[in-house]
mmCIF file of C-alpha atoms and ligand atoms in Angstrom:
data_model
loop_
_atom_site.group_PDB
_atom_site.id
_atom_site.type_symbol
_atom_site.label_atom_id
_atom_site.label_comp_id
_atom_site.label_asym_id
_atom_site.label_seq_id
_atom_site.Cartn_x
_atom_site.Cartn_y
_atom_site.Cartn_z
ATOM 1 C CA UNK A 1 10.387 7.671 -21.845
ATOM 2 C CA UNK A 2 10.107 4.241 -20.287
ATOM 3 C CA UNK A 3 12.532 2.553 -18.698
ATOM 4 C CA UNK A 4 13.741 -1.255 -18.350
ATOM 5 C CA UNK A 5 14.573 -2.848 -15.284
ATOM 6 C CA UNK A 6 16.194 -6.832 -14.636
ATOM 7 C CA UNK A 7 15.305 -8.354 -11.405
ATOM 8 C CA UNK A 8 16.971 -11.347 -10.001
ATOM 9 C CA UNK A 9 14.474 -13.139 -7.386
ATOM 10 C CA UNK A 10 17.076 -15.017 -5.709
ATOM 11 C CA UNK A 11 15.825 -18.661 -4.531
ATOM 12 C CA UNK A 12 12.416 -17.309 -5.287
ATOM 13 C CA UNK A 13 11.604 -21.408 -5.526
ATOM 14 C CA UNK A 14 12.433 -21.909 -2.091
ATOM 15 C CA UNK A 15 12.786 -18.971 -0.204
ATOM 16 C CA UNK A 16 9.358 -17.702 0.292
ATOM 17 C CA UNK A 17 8.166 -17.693 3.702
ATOM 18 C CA UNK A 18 4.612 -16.058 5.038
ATOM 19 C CA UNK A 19 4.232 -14.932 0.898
ATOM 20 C CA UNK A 20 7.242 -12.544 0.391
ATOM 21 C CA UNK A 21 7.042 -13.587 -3.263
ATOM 22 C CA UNK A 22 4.239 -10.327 -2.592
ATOM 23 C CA UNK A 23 7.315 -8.277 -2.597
ATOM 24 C CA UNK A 24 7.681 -8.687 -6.418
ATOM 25 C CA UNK A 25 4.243 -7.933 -6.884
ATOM 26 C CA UNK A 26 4.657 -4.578 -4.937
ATOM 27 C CA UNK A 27 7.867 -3.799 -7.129
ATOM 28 C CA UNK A 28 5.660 -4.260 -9.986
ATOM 29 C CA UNK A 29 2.840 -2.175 -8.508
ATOM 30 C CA UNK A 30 5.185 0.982 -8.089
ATOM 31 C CA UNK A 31 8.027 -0.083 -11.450
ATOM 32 C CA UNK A 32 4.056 0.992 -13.074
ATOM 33 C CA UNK A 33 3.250 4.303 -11.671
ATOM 34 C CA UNK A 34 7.097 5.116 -12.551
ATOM 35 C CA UNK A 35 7.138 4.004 -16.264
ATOM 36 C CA UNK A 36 9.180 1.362 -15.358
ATOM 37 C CA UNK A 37 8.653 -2.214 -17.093
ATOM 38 C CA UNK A 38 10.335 -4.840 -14.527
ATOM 39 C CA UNK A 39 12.077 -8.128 -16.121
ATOM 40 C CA UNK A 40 11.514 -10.860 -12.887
ATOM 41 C CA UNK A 41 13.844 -13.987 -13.371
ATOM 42 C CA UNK A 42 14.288 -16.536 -10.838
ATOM 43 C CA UNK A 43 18.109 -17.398 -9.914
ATOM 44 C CA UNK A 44 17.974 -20.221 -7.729
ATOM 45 C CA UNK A 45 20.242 -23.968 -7.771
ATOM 46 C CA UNK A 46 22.616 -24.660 -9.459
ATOM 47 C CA UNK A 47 22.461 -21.504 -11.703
ATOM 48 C CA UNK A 48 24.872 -18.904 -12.390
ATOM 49 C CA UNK A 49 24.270 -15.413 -10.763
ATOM 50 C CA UNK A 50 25.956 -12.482 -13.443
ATOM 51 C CA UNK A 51 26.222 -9.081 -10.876
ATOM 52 C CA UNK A 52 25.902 -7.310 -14.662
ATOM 53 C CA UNK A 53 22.946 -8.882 -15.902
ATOM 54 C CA UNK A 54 20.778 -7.384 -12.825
ATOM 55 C CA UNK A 55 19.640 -3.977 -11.218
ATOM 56 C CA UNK A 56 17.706 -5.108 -8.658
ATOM 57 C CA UNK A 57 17.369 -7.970 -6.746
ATOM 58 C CA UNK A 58 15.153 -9.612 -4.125
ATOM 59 C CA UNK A 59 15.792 -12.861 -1.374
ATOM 60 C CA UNK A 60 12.658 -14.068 0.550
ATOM 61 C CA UNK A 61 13.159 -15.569 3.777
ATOM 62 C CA UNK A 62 12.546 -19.434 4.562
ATOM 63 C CA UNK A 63 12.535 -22.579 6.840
ATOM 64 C CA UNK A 64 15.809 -23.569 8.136
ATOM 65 C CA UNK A 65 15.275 -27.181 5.611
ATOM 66 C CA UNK A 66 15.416 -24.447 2.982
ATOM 67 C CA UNK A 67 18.126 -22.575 3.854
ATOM 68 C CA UNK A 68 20.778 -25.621 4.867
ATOM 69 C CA UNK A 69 20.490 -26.310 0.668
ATOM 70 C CA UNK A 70 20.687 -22.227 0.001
ATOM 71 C CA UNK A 71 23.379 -21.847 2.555
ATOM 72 C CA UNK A 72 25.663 -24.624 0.111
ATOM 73 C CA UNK A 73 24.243 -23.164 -3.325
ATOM 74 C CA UNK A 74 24.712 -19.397 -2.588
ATOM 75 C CA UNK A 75 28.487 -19.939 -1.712
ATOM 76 C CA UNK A 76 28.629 -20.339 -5.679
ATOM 77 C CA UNK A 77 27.570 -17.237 -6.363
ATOM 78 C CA UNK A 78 29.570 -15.484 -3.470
ATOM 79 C CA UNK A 79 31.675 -13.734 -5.860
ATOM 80 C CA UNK A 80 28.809 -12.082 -8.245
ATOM 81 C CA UNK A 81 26.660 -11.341 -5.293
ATOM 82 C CA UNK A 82 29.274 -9.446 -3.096
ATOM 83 C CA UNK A 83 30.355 -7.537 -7.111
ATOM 84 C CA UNK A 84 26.898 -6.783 -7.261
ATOM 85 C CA UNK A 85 26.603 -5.257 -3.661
ATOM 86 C CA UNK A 86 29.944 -3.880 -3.400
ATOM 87 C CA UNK A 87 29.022 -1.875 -6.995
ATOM 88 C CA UNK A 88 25.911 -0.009 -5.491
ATOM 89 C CA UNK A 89 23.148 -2.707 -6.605
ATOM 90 C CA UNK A 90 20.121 -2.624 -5.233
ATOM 91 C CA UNK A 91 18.962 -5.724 -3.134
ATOM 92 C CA UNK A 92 15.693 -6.874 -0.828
ATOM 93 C CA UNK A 93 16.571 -9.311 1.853
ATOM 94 C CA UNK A 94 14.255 -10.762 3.944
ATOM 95 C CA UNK A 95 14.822 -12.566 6.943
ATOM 96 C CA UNK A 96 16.376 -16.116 5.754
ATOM 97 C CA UNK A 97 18.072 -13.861 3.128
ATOM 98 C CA UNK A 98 19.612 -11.672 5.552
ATOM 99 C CA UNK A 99 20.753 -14.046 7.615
ATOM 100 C CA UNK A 100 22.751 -15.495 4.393
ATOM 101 C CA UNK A 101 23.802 -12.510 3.088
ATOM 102 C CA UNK A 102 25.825 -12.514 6.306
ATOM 103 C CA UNK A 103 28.504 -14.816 7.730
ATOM 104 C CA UNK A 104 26.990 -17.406 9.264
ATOM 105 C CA UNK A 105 23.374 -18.373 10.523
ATOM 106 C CA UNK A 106 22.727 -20.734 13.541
ATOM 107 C CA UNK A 107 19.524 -22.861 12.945
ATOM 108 C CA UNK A 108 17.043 -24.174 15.346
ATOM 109 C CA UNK A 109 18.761 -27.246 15.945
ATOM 110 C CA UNK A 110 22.308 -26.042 16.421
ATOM 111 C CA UNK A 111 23.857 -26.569 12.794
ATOM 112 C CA UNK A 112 26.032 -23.585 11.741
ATOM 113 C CA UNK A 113 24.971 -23.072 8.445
ATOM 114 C CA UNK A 114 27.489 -20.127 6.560
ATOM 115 C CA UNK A 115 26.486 -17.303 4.834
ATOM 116 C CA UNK A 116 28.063 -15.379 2.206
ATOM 117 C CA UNK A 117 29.791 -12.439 4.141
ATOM 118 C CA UNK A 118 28.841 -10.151 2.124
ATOM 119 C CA UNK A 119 27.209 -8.074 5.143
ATOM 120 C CA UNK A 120 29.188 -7.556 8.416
ATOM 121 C CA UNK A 121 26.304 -9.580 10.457
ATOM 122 C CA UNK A 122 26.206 -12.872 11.640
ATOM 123 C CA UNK A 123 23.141 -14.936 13.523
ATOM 124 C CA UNK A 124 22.457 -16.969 16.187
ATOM 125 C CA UNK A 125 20.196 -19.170 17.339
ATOM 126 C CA UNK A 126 17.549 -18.975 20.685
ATOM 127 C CA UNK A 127 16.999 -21.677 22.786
ATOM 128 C CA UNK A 128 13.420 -23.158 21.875
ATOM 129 C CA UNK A 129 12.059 -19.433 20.969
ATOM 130 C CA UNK A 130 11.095 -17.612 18.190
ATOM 131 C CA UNK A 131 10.480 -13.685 18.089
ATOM 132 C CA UNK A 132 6.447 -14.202 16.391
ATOM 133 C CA UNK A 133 4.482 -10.601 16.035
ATOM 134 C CA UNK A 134 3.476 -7.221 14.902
ATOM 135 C CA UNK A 135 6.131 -5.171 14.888
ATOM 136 C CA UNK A 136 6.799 -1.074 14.536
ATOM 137 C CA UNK A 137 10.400 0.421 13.771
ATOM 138 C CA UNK A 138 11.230 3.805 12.337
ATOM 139 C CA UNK A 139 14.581 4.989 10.534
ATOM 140 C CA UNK A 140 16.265 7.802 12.267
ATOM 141 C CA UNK A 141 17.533 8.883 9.288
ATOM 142 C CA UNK A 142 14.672 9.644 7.033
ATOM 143 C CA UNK A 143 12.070 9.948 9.900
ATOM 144 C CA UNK A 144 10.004 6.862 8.125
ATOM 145 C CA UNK A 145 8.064 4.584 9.970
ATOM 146 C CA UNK A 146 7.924 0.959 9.302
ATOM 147 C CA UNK A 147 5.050 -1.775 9.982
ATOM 148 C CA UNK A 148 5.735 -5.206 9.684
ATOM 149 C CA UNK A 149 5.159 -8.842 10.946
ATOM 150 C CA UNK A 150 8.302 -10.776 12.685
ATOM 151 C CA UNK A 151 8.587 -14.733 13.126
ATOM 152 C CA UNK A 152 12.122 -15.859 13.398
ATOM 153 C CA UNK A 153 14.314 -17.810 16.041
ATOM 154 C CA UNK A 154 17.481 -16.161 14.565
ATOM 155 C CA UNK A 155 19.250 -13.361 16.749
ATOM 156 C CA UNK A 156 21.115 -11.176 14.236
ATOM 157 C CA UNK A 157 24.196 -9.244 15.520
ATOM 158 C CA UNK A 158 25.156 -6.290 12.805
ATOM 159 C CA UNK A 159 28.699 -5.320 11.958
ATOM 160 C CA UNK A 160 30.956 -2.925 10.810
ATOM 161 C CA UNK A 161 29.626 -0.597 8.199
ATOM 162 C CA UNK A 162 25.542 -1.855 8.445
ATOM 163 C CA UNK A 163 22.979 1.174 9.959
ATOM 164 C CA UNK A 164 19.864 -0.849 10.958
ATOM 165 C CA UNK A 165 16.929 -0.747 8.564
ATOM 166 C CA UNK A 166 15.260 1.137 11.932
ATOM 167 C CA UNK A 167 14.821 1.494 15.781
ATOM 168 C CA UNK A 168 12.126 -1.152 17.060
ATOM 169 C CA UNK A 169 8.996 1.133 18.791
ATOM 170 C CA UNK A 170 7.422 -2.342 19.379
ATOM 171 C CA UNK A 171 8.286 -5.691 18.717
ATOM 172 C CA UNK A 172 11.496 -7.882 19.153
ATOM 173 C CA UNK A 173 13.779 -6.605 16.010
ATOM 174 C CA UNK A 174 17.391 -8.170 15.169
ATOM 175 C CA UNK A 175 18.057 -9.650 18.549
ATOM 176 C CA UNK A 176 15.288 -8.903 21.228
ATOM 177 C CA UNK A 177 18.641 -6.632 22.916
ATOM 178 C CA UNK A 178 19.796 -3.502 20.789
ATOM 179 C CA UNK A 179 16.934 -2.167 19.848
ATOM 180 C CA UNK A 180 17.808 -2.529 15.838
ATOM 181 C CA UNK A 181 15.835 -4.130 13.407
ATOM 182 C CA UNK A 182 17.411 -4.825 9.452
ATOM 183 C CA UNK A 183 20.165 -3.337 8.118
ATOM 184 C CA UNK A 184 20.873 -0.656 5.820
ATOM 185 C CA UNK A 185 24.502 -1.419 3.999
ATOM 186 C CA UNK A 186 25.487 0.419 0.829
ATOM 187 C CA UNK A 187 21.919 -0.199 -2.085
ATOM 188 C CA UNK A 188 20.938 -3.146 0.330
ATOM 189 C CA UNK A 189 17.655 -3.531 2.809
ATOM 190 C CA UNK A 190 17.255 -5.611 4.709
ATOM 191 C CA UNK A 191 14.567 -7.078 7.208
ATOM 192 C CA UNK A 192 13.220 -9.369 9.155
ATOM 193 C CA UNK A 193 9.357 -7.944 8.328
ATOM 194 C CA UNK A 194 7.135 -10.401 6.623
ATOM 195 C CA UNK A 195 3.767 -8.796 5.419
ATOM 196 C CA UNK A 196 4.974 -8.655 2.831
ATOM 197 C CA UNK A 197 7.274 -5.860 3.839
ATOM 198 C CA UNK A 198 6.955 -3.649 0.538
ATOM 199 C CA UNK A 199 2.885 -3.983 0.338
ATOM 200 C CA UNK A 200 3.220 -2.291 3.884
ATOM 201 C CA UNK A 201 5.990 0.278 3.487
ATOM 202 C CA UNK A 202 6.088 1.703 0.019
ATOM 203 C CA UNK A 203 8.392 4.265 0.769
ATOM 204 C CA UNK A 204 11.293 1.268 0.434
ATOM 205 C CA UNK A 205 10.111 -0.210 -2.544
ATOM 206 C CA UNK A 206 10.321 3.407 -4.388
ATOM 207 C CA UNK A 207 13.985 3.709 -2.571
ATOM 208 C CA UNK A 208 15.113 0.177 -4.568
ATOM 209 C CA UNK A 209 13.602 1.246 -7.730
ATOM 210 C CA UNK A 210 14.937 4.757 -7.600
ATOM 211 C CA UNK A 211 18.609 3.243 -6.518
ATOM 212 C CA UNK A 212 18.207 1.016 -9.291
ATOM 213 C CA UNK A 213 16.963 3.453 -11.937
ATOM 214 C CA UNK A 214 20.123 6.257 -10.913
ATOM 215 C CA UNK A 215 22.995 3.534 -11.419
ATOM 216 C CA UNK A 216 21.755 2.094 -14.697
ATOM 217 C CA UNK A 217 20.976 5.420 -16.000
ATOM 218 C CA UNK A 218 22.908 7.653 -14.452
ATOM 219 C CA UNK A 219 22.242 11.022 -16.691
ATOM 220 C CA UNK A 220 18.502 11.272 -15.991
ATOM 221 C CA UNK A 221 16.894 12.549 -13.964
ATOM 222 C CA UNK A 222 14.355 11.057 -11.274
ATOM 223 C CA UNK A 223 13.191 13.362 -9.204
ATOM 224 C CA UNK A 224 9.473 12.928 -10.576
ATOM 225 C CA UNK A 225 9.658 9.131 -9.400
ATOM 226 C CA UNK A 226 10.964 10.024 -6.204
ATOM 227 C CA UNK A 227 8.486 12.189 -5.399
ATOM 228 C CA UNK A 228 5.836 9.227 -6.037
ATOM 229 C CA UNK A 229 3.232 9.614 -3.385
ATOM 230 C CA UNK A 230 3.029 6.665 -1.446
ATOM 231 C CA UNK A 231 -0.592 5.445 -0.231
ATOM 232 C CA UNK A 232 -1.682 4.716 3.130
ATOM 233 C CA UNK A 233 -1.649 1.484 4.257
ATOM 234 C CA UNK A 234 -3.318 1.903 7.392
HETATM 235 N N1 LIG B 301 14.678 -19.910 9.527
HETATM 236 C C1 LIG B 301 15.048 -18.586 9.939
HETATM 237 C C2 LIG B 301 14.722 -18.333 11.395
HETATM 238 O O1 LIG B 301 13.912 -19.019 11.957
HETATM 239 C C3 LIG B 301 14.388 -17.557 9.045
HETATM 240 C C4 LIG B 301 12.908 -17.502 9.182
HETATM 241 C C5 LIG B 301 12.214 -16.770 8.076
HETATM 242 O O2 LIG B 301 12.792 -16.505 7.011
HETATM 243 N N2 LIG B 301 10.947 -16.493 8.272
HETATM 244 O O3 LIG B 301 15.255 -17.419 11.968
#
């Protein structure tokens, strides 16, 4: 049997720093090997976000330019996005998108630009830094190491309720201070890895499409897709 899955690319227009559109592309790869057909629609301005008409979604990171117009548009779809994530939907967020799915990102130039609180984290800002580089982390709970590429001046703080997506081995991670990098809260990733991060880690692209595939259709069974092997990437 094949199965039917609709992704929302949230801001994919905008939000689409150092090619994370490449995420999509390695959804696709792995919806194939899975017998899953994927249904990619961008959500961006000034349209309406329904939490039912989606199992998956995905938010790219971006410039700050970008995100001082998402940070205004996304508080319109506050509502669905929090019913989506509060309901066990699956959901990619990439540095810029993390930061909004939080409450409140400080950009490069001081402007407090607010999230959607959806997530427990909020963000600062560094003074004339960024954290650029290569950059290792590996989740204590499933033993999975992650590679990725970093380049942001945010400094995330997680809250109540978010696990981080890892432990940094090397590299600067959330804040350059705790030693986290991501966060894990509920169906939701997210990260501040570039590379794009699914291309790199497969193992978290099968976890979103698995996620996705047991809450839309909850009396089969997926075993066979979880045990997808995953190929080397380096
Ligand atoms: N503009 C944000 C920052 O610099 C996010 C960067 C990004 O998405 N690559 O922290």
């Amino acid at each position: 049997m094949s199965y039917e899955l609709n992704v929302a690319h949230l801001y994919g227009n905008l939000m689409n720093t150092y090619g994370d559109v490449g995420n999509i592309l390695a959804l696709n790869y792995y919806a194939k090997q899975m017998d899953v057909h994927l249904n990619v629609d961008i959500v961006s301005l000034e349209e309406d976000f329904h939490a039912a008409d989606y199992d998956l979604a995905f938010f790219g990171g971006g410039q700050d330019f970008e995100q001082t117009i998402v940070s205004q548009d996304i508080q319109t779809k506050k509502a669905e996005l929090t019913k989506f994530i509060e309901s066990g939907g699956p959901l990619l967020a990439i540095c810029g998108g993390f930061q909004l799915l939080g409450h409140y990102y400080i950009g490069a130039d001081g402007e407090k630009l607010p999230g959607i609180g959806a997530l427990d984290h909020y963000t600062l800002a560094q003074d004339h830094k960024r954290f650029i580089g290569d950059i290792v982390i590996k989740n204590q709970e499933t033993g999975e190491t992650y590679h990725g590429f970093e380049n942001h001046q945010g400094r995330t703080f997680l809250g109540a309720g978010e696990r981080p997506l890892g432990n940094v081995v090397s590299g600067k991670g959330n804040n350059g201070e705790d030693g986290t990098e991501g966060a894990i809260y509920k169906n939701v990733y997210c990260s501040y890895f570039h590379g794009p991060i699914l291309t790199r880690n497969g193992e978290i692209a099968k976890h979103l499409l698995v996620a996705a595939l047991k809450r839309k259709f909850p009396e089969d069974d997926f075993s066979q897709q979880e045990a997808l092997p995953i190929p080397a990437t380096f």
